[in-house]
Structures are given as structure tokens and as C-alpha cells.
Amino acid sequence: AAATTCSAAQLSMSLLRLPLRAVGGAVARSGPAVLSLRPVPVLACATPTRWGFSIKEKTAAKLKKQQEKEAREEKKKSKKDPAARHRQIIQDSEEADSDDEPNRKDVVQATNFDYPKAEQRLDRVVSALESRLEDIHPPGEVSADMLEDLDVQLQGETAKLVTLAQVSIQGAQNIVITTYEEGTIGFVRNALSAENKLWTVEKEAPTRLRLIVPKATKQEVDELVRSAGEVAEKYRGDARQVRQRARKEAKNGGATSNDLALIEKELQKRVDNCIAQINKLLKEKTEELQAK
């Protein structure tokens, strides 16, 4: 067979990969390993891919690297030039659209849409509302944490009430505060009186105060009910936004109009269920407030 012309480098690399018996020369064993070669006609580059990339493959790889380099340089320029950046965005968008084939497995359909993700978002909406409604208390309701953050101004410093006294609830409208030191009771009394002008603070012992919290008026309760309703409406809006966000994700995922309609129908069922939970929480809070 006629030998194909090869460069010296290609010939050397090819010879190094061949078994010794395939080389028509002798092997010198003295000193460094050196191959002494005789010209062998059958050694050629007719099947170079057996030992490495073909010349055509190497050329293609080199061309690809050059294109990637040019693309990186173009993106660097686009950061400085808004018009160039806009062209790059359009180009990237067109390339992404061209890759979207109708039968691809990653195309969103009604059967493979990620409904659990939407359900998790809706669950977070309900949990956030529960936490928010727990913070709504009637003015006359006594709770263990109502004095937790109260600051007491001492001589030259400020301290939390809970570090100066023990707080205990007695009855529906009474709280007993027992100070650890007799010298701080006056500062604690001043802090309580300044916190709410409607509170009554009575001194029962050198280290004990009684705080009397008046019941909420009907007007105050009605205002709290209205406030709770506004909060609930806000979270209903959050639930609807979850549906809109999921619909957008389905549309961007390549869902057809038929699949999109089915997805919206399933999403609406989940949103309706979430809103029903919101309405239930609001009803329970309203009944709680009105019972005080």
C-alpha cells in the first residue's frame, strides 16, 4: 500500500504507540532508550485515528476553540457597549428558542408539571398568616410575653424588666411583678406607667407590684377585627401570585396552550384550597377577638 505523507511529529508519535515488532528497526539497549529505525513502507497515516485524533478532528477542535474565544471577547465588549449587549441578549434568546423542540423530555406538560413546588409556596403563605395573626391581641388581653421587651431606665443604664423582676399572670387582667431588689421597684413602676397610660400600677409590697390591664372596648375589638381582615386579604393576594408565578414557569418551559389550560385548572384547585385555609384562620381569629 502506498504510504501517506506525514509530518515528523506525527510519525514520531505514531511510532511510539506501535509495538516494537511493528517497527522495522533494531532497539539499542546501551544508554538511553533510543529507537533506530529503518524505513518501512507499511507504516503510514492511513489509520491515524487508531493512535490519536485525525487531522480533520484536530482542525475541528481548533476551530471550536477559536469560536469560543471570539464569543468570550464579544461578551466582554458587550459589557461596555449597551447596544452590543442588547444584540447579545437577543442572540442568546434566539439560540435558546431554537433548542426548544416540541418532543423534548424537558418540555413542561400537564403531566410532568412541578405541582409540589407550588404547593410548598402556598403552604408557606398559610404558615406566614398563622404567625401574623398570633401577633394580634386585644389591648385588654394579658399575656406572658407582653412585658418581655419592656425597658426599665435605671440610674445611668437601661435594663430589660425580665432581668430585674419575676413576672406572673393572675387572672384575666392582672399581672404581678416581683423585683429581685427593693431599690429597683420605683424604676420598674415608672416604666410600666409610661408604657401604657391605661394601665393601673399598684404597689403591694416593698418588692411587689400589681399591674391591672383594662378590658378592650368594643370599638378597639372592631378595629382589631378589621386589621385581621386586611392581613388575611394580603395573604390571599400572595396565594394568587403563587398561581401566576407557576403559570409563568409553565409557559416559559414550553407548555402548549392545551397543557397550559390544564395546568392552570390544577393550580386553581390548589389556590382555592389555600384561600379556604386563610378564611378559616381569619374566622377563628375573629371569633377569638370578639369573645374577649
Short mmCIF file of C-alpha atoms in Angstrom, two decimals:
data_model
loop_
_atom_site.label_atom_id
_atom_site.label_comp_id
_atom_site.label_asym_id
_atom_site.label_seq_id
_atom_site.Cartn_x
_atom_site.Cartn_y
_atom_site.Cartn_z
CA ALA A 1 0.00 0.00 0.00
CA ALA A 2 1.23 3.45 -0.79
CA ALA A 3 2.35 5.39 2.26
CA THR A 4 0.56 8.66 3.13
CA THR A 5 2.86 11.61 3.74
CA CYS A 6 3.07 12.53 7.47
CA SER A 7 4.90 15.18 9.38
CA ALA A 8 7.90 14.25 11.50
CA ALA A 9 5.96 14.92 14.70
CA GLN A 10 3.04 12.70 13.61
CA LEU A 11 5.42 9.94 12.56
CA SER A 12 7.24 10.08 15.89
CA MET A 13 4.01 9.95 17.92
CA SER A 14 2.71 7.08 15.81
CA LEU A 15 5.91 5.06 16.23
CA LEU A 16 5.91 5.49 19.98
CA ARG A 17 2.42 3.94 20.15
CA LEU A 18 3.34 0.89 17.99
CA PRO A 19 4.59 -2.43 19.40
CA LEU A 20 8.33 -2.93 18.88
CA ARG A 21 7.76 -5.79 16.48
CA ALA A 22 5.81 -3.49 14.17
CA VAL A 23 8.85 -1.31 13.75
CA GLY A 24 11.30 -2.49 11.20
CA GLY A 25 14.37 -1.38 13.09
CA ALA A 26 16.53 -2.63 15.92
CA VAL A 27 16.38 -1.42 19.51
CA ALA A 28 19.54 -0.06 21.03
CA ARG A 29 19.85 -1.04 24.71
CA SER A 30 23.00 0.89 25.62
CA GLY A 31 22.48 4.31 27.22
CA PRO A 32 19.07 5.98 26.99
CA ALA A 33 16.37 4.05 25.21
CA VAL A 34 16.64 5.02 21.53
CA LEU A 35 14.80 3.64 18.57
CA SER A 36 16.96 3.06 15.50
CA LEU A 37 14.56 2.98 12.60
CA ARG A 38 14.66 1.67 9.11
CA PRO A 39 12.17 2.96 6.54
CA VAL A 40 9.16 0.68 6.50
CA PRO A 41 6.66 1.27 3.70
CA VAL A 42 3.65 -0.13 5.57
CA LEU A 43 3.94 2.49 8.33
CA ALA A 44 1.66 5.30 7.30
CA CYS A 45 -1.07 7.64 8.47
CA ALA A 46 -3.80 5.78 6.65
CA THR A 47 -5.40 4.88 10.00
CA PRO A 48 -4.20 7.62 12.32
CA THR A 49 -7.32 7.53 14.50
CA ARG A 50 -6.07 4.24 15.98
CA TRP A 51 -3.36 6.17 17.87
CA GLY A 52 -4.93 9.62 18.20
CA PHE A 53 -7.14 12.28 16.61
CA SER A 54 -7.25 12.57 12.88
CA ILE A 55 -6.09 15.76 11.21
CA LYS A 56 -9.71 16.61 10.44
CA GLU A 57 -10.73 16.18 14.09
CA LYS A 58 -7.83 18.31 15.28
CA THR A 59 -8.79 21.05 12.85
CA ALA A 60 -12.40 20.98 14.04
CA ALA A 61 -11.33 21.16 17.68
CA LYS A 62 -9.03 24.08 16.96
CA LEU A 63 -11.82 25.89 15.11
CA LYS A 64 -14.19 25.33 18.02
CA LYS A 65 -11.69 26.80 20.49
CA GLN A 66 -11.24 29.81 18.24
CA GLN A 67 -15.03 30.36 18.09
CA GLU A 68 -15.32 30.09 21.88
CA LYS A 69 -12.52 32.62 22.28
CA GLU A 70 -14.24 35.04 19.91
CA ALA A 71 -17.52 34.59 21.77
CA ARG A 72 -15.84 35.44 25.10
CA GLU A 73 -14.26 38.54 23.61
CA GLU A 74 -17.62 39.61 22.18
CA LYS A 75 -19.26 39.29 25.59
CA LYS A 76 -16.52 41.38 27.16
CA LYS A 77 -17.17 44.11 24.62
CA SER A 78 -20.93 43.89 25.19
CA LYS A 79 -20.49 44.77 28.87
CA LYS A 80 -19.10 48.15 27.86
CA ASP A 81 -21.43 48.73 24.93
CA PRO A 82 -25.19 48.64 25.80
CA ALA A 83 -26.15 48.18 22.14
CA ALA A 84 -23.78 45.23 21.79
CA ARG A 85 -25.13 43.77 24.99
CA HIS A 86 -28.67 44.04 23.67
CA ARG A 87 -27.65 42.22 20.50
CA GLN A 88 -26.03 39.51 22.62
CA ILE A 89 -29.19 39.07 24.68
CA ILE A 90 -31.29 38.75 21.51
CA GLN A 91 -28.85 36.25 20.09
CA ASP A 92 -28.78 34.15 23.25
CA SER A 93 -32.57 34.20 23.37
CA GLU A 94 -32.87 33.09 19.75
CA GLU A 95 -30.38 30.28 20.35
CA ALA A 96 -32.33 29.13 23.39
CA ASP A 97 -35.60 29.21 21.44
CA SER A 98 -34.09 27.23 18.61
CA ASP A 99 -33.16 24.46 21.06
CA ASP A 100 -36.76 24.03 22.26
CA GLU A 101 -38.14 21.08 20.35
CA PRO A 102 -41.78 20.02 20.89
CA ASN A 103 -40.92 16.40 21.73
CA ARG A 104 -38.09 17.08 24.17
CA LYS A 105 -38.49 15.42 27.58
CA ASP A 106 -37.87 18.67 29.47
CA VAL A 107 -40.79 20.50 27.84
CA VAL A 108 -43.38 21.27 30.52
CA GLN A 109 -46.61 19.33 30.19
CA ALA A 110 -49.69 18.96 32.36
CA THR A 111 -48.49 15.51 33.41
CA ASN A 112 -44.97 16.49 34.49
CA PHE A 113 -45.51 20.00 35.89
CA ASP A 114 -43.93 20.59 39.31
CA TYR A 115 -47.13 20.95 41.36
CA PRO A 116 -45.38 20.12 44.68
CA LYS A 117 -43.27 23.28 44.34
CA ALA A 118 -46.41 25.42 44.01
CA GLU A 119 -47.98 23.58 46.96
CA GLN A 120 -44.92 24.32 49.12
CA ARG A 121 -45.19 28.01 48.29
CA LEU A 122 -48.87 28.01 49.21
CA ASP A 123 -48.11 26.22 52.49
CA ARG A 124 -45.61 28.95 53.34
CA VAL A 125 -48.32 31.55 52.73
CA VAL A 126 -50.62 29.85 55.24
CA SER A 127 -47.84 29.46 57.81
CA ALA A 128 -46.89 33.13 57.49
CA LEU A 129 -50.50 34.18 58.03
CA GLU A 130 -50.80 31.99 61.14
CA SER A 131 -47.73 33.65 62.61
CA ARG A 132 -49.02 37.12 61.74
CA LEU A 133 -52.45 36.55 63.30
CA GLU A 134 -50.87 35.30 66.52
CA ASP A 135 -49.42 38.78 67.00
CA ILE A 136 -52.88 40.39 67.04
CA HIS A 137 -54.12 40.65 70.62
CA PRO A 138 -56.85 42.79 72.16
CA PRO A 139 -55.47 45.66 74.29
CA GLY A 140 -57.07 44.15 77.43
CA GLU A 141 -55.67 40.67 76.93
CA VAL A 142 -52.92 39.72 79.37
CA SER A 143 -50.15 37.52 78.03
CA ALA A 144 -46.85 36.27 79.40
CA ASP A 145 -44.80 37.98 76.71
CA MET A 146 -46.42 41.43 76.77
CA LEU A 147 -43.71 42.74 79.13
CA GLU A 148 -40.85 40.72 77.69
CA ASP A 149 -39.30 43.62 75.77
CA LEU A 150 -40.09 46.38 78.28
CA ASP A 151 -37.04 48.57 79.01
CA VAL A 152 -36.52 49.97 82.50
CA GLN A 153 -34.46 53.14 82.86
CA LEU A 154 -32.16 52.84 85.86
CA GLN A 155 -29.56 55.33 87.09
CA GLY A 156 -27.18 55.64 84.17
CA GLU A 157 -28.24 52.46 82.37
CA THR A 158 -31.16 50.60 80.80
CA ALA A 159 -32.20 47.03 81.56
CA LYS A 160 -34.96 44.67 80.50
CA LEU A 161 -37.74 44.14 83.02
CA VAL A 162 -37.28 40.36 82.90
CA THR A 163 -33.73 40.78 84.24
CA LEU A 164 -34.93 42.85 87.18
CA ALA A 165 -38.11 41.09 88.27
CA GLN A 166 -40.23 37.98 88.08
CA VAL A 167 -43.49 38.33 86.13
CA SER A 168 -46.57 36.16 86.77
CA ILE A 169 -50.15 36.34 85.48
CA GLN A 170 -53.03 36.32 87.98
CA GLY A 171 -56.48 36.35 86.48
CA ALA A 172 -57.64 37.78 83.17
CA GLN A 173 -56.45 41.36 83.72
CA ASN A 174 -53.80 41.14 86.45
CA ILE A 175 -50.03 40.74 86.35
CA VAL A 176 -47.83 40.57 89.45
CA ILE A 177 -44.25 41.86 89.16
CA THR A 178 -41.82 40.95 91.95
CA THR A 179 -38.46 42.72 91.79
CA TYR A 180 -35.29 40.98 92.85
CA GLU A 181 -34.07 44.10 94.67
CA GLU A 182 -36.10 46.64 96.62
CA GLY A 183 -34.14 49.55 95.16
CA THR A 184 -35.36 48.92 91.61
CA ILE A 185 -39.11 48.82 92.24
CA GLY A 186 -39.55 52.57 91.69
CA PHE A 187 -37.84 52.40 88.29
CA VAL A 188 -39.98 49.42 87.29
CA ARG A 189 -43.17 51.23 88.30
CA ASN A 190 -42.23 54.29 86.25
CA ALA A 191 -41.52 52.12 83.20
CA LEU A 192 -44.90 50.36 83.47
CA SER A 193 -46.81 53.63 83.85
CA ALA A 194 -45.04 55.12 80.83
CA GLU A 195 -45.67 52.05 78.66
CA ASN A 196 -49.46 52.45 78.64
CA LYS A 197 -51.44 55.28 80.22
CA LEU A 198 -54.48 52.99 80.59
CA TRP A 199 -52.64 50.57 82.84
CA THR A 200 -53.01 50.82 86.60
CA VAL A 201 -49.88 50.05 88.66
CA GLU A 202 -50.31 49.38 92.38
CA LYS A 203 -47.57 48.75 94.94
CA GLU A 204 -48.47 45.83 97.20
CA ALA A 205 -45.13 45.24 98.97
CA PRO A 206 -41.58 46.63 99.02
CA THR A 207 -40.70 44.40 96.08
CA ARG A 208 -44.10 43.63 94.55
CA LEU A 209 -46.30 45.49 92.05
CA ARG A 210 -49.71 44.63 90.61
CA LEU A 211 -50.45 45.66 87.04
CA ILE A 212 -54.15 45.91 86.13
CA VAL A 213 -54.93 45.91 82.41
CA PRO A 214 -58.41 47.17 81.46
CA LYS A 215 -60.61 45.20 79.08
CA ALA A 216 -60.72 46.22 75.45
CA THR A 217 -63.66 48.31 74.36
CA LYS A 218 -65.98 47.19 71.55
CA GLN A 219 -64.50 49.85 69.31
CA GLU A 220 -60.99 48.52 69.92
CA VAL A 221 -62.10 44.95 69.19
CA ASP A 222 -63.80 46.02 65.97
CA GLU A 223 -60.62 47.77 64.88
CA LEU A 224 -58.57 44.63 65.51
CA VAL A 225 -61.06 42.52 63.55
CA ARG A 226 -60.76 44.93 60.64
CA SER A 227 -56.98 44.80 60.86
CA ALA A 228 -57.01 40.98 60.85
CA GLY A 229 -59.22 41.04 57.73
CA GLU A 230 -56.75 43.30 55.93
CA VAL A 231 -53.89 40.99 56.83
CA ALA A 232 -55.80 37.97 55.53
CA GLU A 233 -56.56 39.73 52.24
CA LYS A 234 -52.88 40.45 51.75
CA TYR A 235 -52.09 36.74 52.05
CA ARG A 236 -54.90 35.86 49.66
CA GLY A 237 -53.09 38.07 47.17
CA ASP A 238 -49.86 36.19 47.91
CA ALA A 239 -51.62 32.91 47.10
CA ARG A 240 -52.79 34.28 43.75
CA GLN A 241 -49.25 35.40 42.99
CA VAL A 242 -48.08 31.82 43.52
CA ARG A 243 -50.50 30.74 40.81
CA GLN A 244 -49.32 33.46 38.43
CA ARG A 245 -45.68 32.60 39.06
CA ALA A 246 -46.31 28.89 38.42
CA ARG A 247 -48.20 29.69 35.22
CA LYS A 248 -45.29 31.81 34.00
CA GLU A 249 -42.84 29.00 34.73
CA ALA A 250 -45.01 26.57 32.76
CA LYS A 251 -45.25 28.95 29.83
CA ASN A 252 -41.50 29.60 29.82
CA GLY A 253 -40.98 25.85 29.99
CA GLY A 254 -42.58 25.40 26.60
CA ALA A 255 -46.06 24.24 27.65
CA THR A 256 -48.60 24.21 24.83
CA SER A 257 -51.86 26.14 25.13
CA ASN A 258 -53.75 22.92 25.93
CA ASP A 259 -51.29 21.87 28.61
CA LEU A 260 -51.26 25.41 29.99
CA ALA A 261 -55.03 25.34 30.38
CA LEU A 262 -54.87 22.03 32.26
CA ILE A 263 -52.05 23.31 34.48
CA GLU A 264 -53.99 26.47 35.32
CA LYS A 265 -57.01 24.36 36.24
CA GLU A 266 -54.97 22.22 38.64
CA LEU A 267 -53.25 25.29 40.10
CA GLN A 268 -56.59 26.97 40.70
CA LYS A 269 -57.75 23.99 42.78
CA ARG A 270 -54.69 24.33 45.00
CA VAL A 271 -55.06 28.10 45.32
CA ASP A 272 -58.75 27.72 46.22
CA ASN A 273 -57.78 25.27 48.95
CA CYS A 274 -55.16 27.71 50.26
CA ILE A 275 -57.66 30.57 50.34
CA ALA A 276 -60.14 28.33 52.18
CA GLN A 277 -57.48 27.79 54.87
CA ILE A 278 -56.88 31.54 55.04
CA ASN A 279 -60.61 32.17 55.50
CA LYS A 280 -60.75 29.56 58.26
CA LEU A 281 -57.85 31.17 60.13
CA LEU A 282 -59.46 34.59 59.83
CA LYS A 283 -62.77 33.28 61.14
CA GLU A 284 -61.09 31.68 64.15
CA LYS A 285 -59.16 34.87 64.95
CA THR A 286 -62.32 37.00 64.61
CA GLU A 287 -64.22 34.74 67.00
CA GLU A 288 -61.30 34.83 69.43
CA LEU A 289 -61.17 38.64 69.40
CA GLN A 290 -64.91 39.09 69.78
CA ALA A 291 -65.03 36.65 72.69
CA LYS A 292 -62.72 38.84 74.81
#
